[in-house]
Amino acid sequence: MNLVDKLVHEDKSFFIHNIKKLKIDHLPYSLRVLLENVVRHSSKTDSYQKILESFIDWNGEIKEQKEINFSPSRVIMQDFTGVPAIVDLASMRDAIKKLGGDSSLINPQCQTDLVIDHSVMVDHFGNNNAKDLNIKLEYERNLERYRLLKWGQSAFKNLRIVPPNNGIIHQINIEYLSQVIFNDKENLYPDTVVGTDSHTTMVNGLGILGWGVGGIEAEGAMLGQAIPMLLPEVIGFNLTGKLKPTITATDLVLTIVEILRNKNVVGKFVEFHGEGLDNLSIADRCTIANMAPEYGATCGYFPIDNSTLDYLKITGKSKNHIELVEKYAKEVGLYRNDKDKILYTDCINLDISKINACISGPKRPQDRINLADVKDLVNNEISQQTNGVSSEEPLIDNGAILIAAITSCTNTSNPNVIIGAGLLAKNAVEKGLKIPSWVKTSLAPGSKVVTNYLKKSGLLKYFDLLGFNIVGYGCTTCIGNSGPLKKEYTEAIEKHNLIASSILSGNRNFEGRIHPEIKMNFLASPILVIAYSLLGRINIDITSESLGKDKQGKDVYLDDIWPESNEITSIINETITSDMFKNSYKTVFEGDQNWKDIKIDESNYFNWEEKSTYIQPSPFFKGIQNNVKKFDEINNAYPLIILGDSVTTDHISPAGSFKENSPAGNFLVDRGFNEANFNSYGSRRGNYQIMERGTFANVRLSNKLVPNKTGGYTLYIPNKEVMTIYDAAQMYKKNKSNLIIFAGKDYGCGSSRDWAAKGTKLLGVKAVIAESFERIHRSNLVGMGVLPLQFLKDENFKSLNLDITSTFTIGKVNEKSETVEIKSEINGEPKIFNVKIRIDSPMEWKYYKNEGILNYVLNKMAS
């Protein structure tokens, strides 16, 4: 059937692929977007008809998952992941030049946007100059990186750079970059996106299908490679009711995260539907969609509807474009219609009127706690970590909140909770409440629009009066850029082994992520971040205990200063206008004077500087002609690390600060740097020498080979010596020994961090054997030519009684086998067990054979 059709709008004719000509009323909307993508890109392939049938015959069950190729309309990156991507592209140009190929082929083939938002750190806070001082430091620290990015802006076609100090990737994405429907030379199709930040899913709240991929996959997509994936299961999440006036979207999303984590939706689509959607703003939907990585799903999709159109209007899209979005979406069946009898793989129901106020922590986003239960849970946590021993007259006590941050990602896209936080701050100031001196406070808006409406509403001054001054426009505390704590507090923590806390309005609270000295981290709405900061400690019942005394000496309780919902709505309606968005984004690609002053060489090839500690050419393209590997056995591999459950990409490849006695610190000290100038792991992702040394260097890593030691250490098995993981890997390399890693459930959960796979590769690891993998990290391992293997059901390192100091031989793998045999010894006796091969598609086998996706693309281009 020919699905190419015409749509006429305003006397203009547009080409479309009208999937509504097929029987699709039963399909989830997210699958309809995928179907259109397949129809538009794969109609000439041999498997097209069978794939089409698998959509048409969809009944929710996935008995035999069909491989499909997804070709996103655009790619979006932030600078932490974008810098290594540009390094790789620049290195590929060098490599293809050596091979005699055409270097102009190394160009993004689709619209690619890179938003510089991850490099600002909270060094200065609590004053009106904090933002400008932090920006000044940001440019001083990152000039080498920004020179590379500005070069990339001029050297590569289809690459747009949003310079620093404009906002965060996700908010700029929904407010400005997103089109919902693309109009490409009179061809209309859905706006789809993959991003190098796992929270790319935030855009799902706007009706755009997209998700986070590793930087490796993103680079492939930029270079025209379709993303191979299996036709997913889709979990329907039916929302009914309306949030109570005192409940926020943060409370709702933390509840959804808990429900879906328990449901196990890893690798699946989640699609929200039901009459409850009518009571959620686009900002609320985006808050829910943003945290898809935390509940484990590939995406959390909301279909296009009237709210989408209203949002496009308020954010400044043209009347003609909005009408075109509506007309196209309705024509091809992408516009929400509650009469459709959609089939889902499974269904979940939630009455959102029954949601309770909550926070999440102290270590995982899915660990939701009702407010009234926080005090007991925290005291139990403190008791367990200190063995019930109290400290002796410290400057601060266990449970002290040292960082209170209203961060940019999840919540400052949502005016309801930001205006609410401003009103609570106003009420607190008027009562005479103050924040204790030990609390480091910060406000990092997701875009300049937030500042504009806070100023216009008169609420910004109350944030300032409480010390929540704007510290910058970027991803700060949530990524580990929380900056230094005062020396007296870090010394007190170390001396008394204190269990301090942070509270932030972000989406990640994994161990060691926010700040290395802080062991408990809690996620909360911006309103509760301010409320808890007034207390200065987390181990209190905020629902019943006093926040402090007012000017008359009377106790003030949370109910006394909680904002009225009708006042929040009234302020939003009065202050937020489309002109506010248009003016904020007028010059978004131009940058400030700092950006304009950066000098670059305008050339097709990057001028590498040998002495640079930020930017070095990629090491992955050496010997490119001979890198198609055979499926040989991996003989006598030593375990480099043996890990438990929920090891995150932060554990594998930390993004925050590091000490001078770490391998990365030693590297910089040897080159004349002191610790104050180290910057962060994330900012140095363009230098593989730093990143290899930082792999598995998280201070909270627990390696079963060294059970009495935390951090980046292991046992060098041949001589039983304890040393850093980096040093051990170098010794194994020197002796030409193979290496493997063992892990538990959810290995690689968290951020879509390509260096978690790249660093693993550079350490010499040939295979990772885990009980289960998070989606992005598994594909990243394949994308770097590292073999992901999975224990069979109900089996793991402990149940198989494996010996931690044995060597393991992994048999030959091949595309036809689902499992592979592993041989080892226990007390001199042979031990044989099978594991599942987690190379999940034919295209992934090609990547694995070629030592990774980029080498595959380069080989293809060179030939």
JSON list of C-alpha atoms in Angstrom, two decimals, residues 2-9 12-19 36 40 181-190 324 328 331-332:
[
{"chain": "A", "resi": 2, "resn": "ASN", "atom": "CA", "xyz": [1.29, 3.46, -0.93]},
{"chain": "A", "resi": 3, "resn": "LEU", "atom": "CA", "xyz": [1.14, 5.58, 2.22]},
{"chain": "A", "resi": 4, "resn": "VAL", "atom": "CA", "xyz": [2.56, 8.76, 0.68]},
{"chain": "A", "resi": 5, "resn": "ASP", "atom": "CA", "xyz": [-0.19, 11.35, 0.78]},
{"chain": "A", "resi": 6, "resn": "LYS", "atom": "CA", "xyz": [-0.77, 15.08, 0.58]},
{"chain": "A", "resi": 7, "resn": "LEU", "atom": "CA", "xyz": [-2.04, 17.47, 3.22]},
{"chain": "A", "resi": 8, "resn": "VAL", "atom": "CA", "xyz": [-3.23, 20.95, 2.19]},
{"chain": "A", "resi": 9, "resn": "HIS", "atom": "CA", "xyz": [-2.94, 23.83, 4.63]},
{"chain": "A", "resi": 12, "resn": "LYS", "atom": "CA", "xyz": [-0.03, 24.96, 0.47]},
{"chain": "A", "resi": 13, "resn": "SER", "atom": "CA", "xyz": [0.48, 21.28, -0.27]},
{"chain": "A", "resi": 14, "resn": "PHE", "atom": "CA", "xyz": [2.63, 19.10, 2.03]},
{"chain": "A", "resi": 15, "resn": "PHE", "atom": "CA", "xyz": [3.85, 15.53, 1.61]},
{"chain": "A", "resi": 16, "resn": "ILE", "atom": "CA", "xyz": [3.07, 13.13, 4.45]},
{"chain": "A", "resi": 17, "resn": "HIS", "atom": "CA", "xyz": [3.24, 9.39, 5.15]},
{"chain": "A", "resi": 18, "resn": "ASN", "atom": "CA", "xyz": [-0.31, 8.72, 6.25]},
{"chain": "A", "resi": 19, "resn": "ILE", "atom": "CA", "xyz": [-0.15, 5.75, 8.61]},
{"chain": "A", "resi": 36, "resn": "GLU", "atom": "CA", "xyz": [5.63, 6.43, 10.78]},
{"chain": "A", "resi": 40, "resn": "ARG", "atom": "CA", "xyz": [9.36, 6.76, 5.99]},
{"chain": "A", "resi": 181, "resn": "ILE", "atom": "CA", "xyz": [5.97, 18.26, 13.91]},
{"chain": "A", "resi": 182, "resn": "PHE", "atom": "CA", "xyz": [8.85, 18.91, 11.50]},
{"chain": "A", "resi": 183, "resn": "ASN", "atom": "CA", "xyz": [8.28, 20.86, 8.30]},
{"chain": "A", "resi": 184, "resn": "ASP", "atom": "CA", "xyz": [11.26, 19.97, 6.12]},
{"chain": "A", "resi": 185, "resn": "LYS", "atom": "CA", "xyz": [10.86, 21.51, 2.65]},
{"chain": "A", "resi": 186, "resn": "GLU", "atom": "CA", "xyz": [7.11, 20.80, 2.62]},
{"chain": "A", "resi": 187, "resn": "ASN", "atom": "CA", "xyz": [7.61, 17.28, 4.01]},
{"chain": "A", "resi": 188, "resn": "LEU", "atom": "CA", "xyz": [5.80, 16.84, 7.33]},
{"chain": "A", "resi": 189, "resn": "TYR", "atom": "CA", "xyz": [6.77, 14.22, 9.89]},
{"chain": "A", "resi": 190, "resn": "PRO", "atom": "CA", "xyz": [6.95, 13.83, 13.68]},
{"chain": "A", "resi": 324, "resn": "LEU", "atom": "CA", "xyz": [-0.12, 22.69, 11.00]},
{"chain": "A", "resi": 328, "resn": "TYR", "atom": "CA", "xyz": [-1.13, 16.87, 10.63]},
{"chain": "A", "resi": 331, "resn": "GLU", "atom": "CA", "xyz": [-4.77, 13.49, 9.88]},
{"chain": "A", "resi": 332, "resn": "VAL", "atom": "CA", "xyz": [-2.29, 10.68, 10.61]}
]
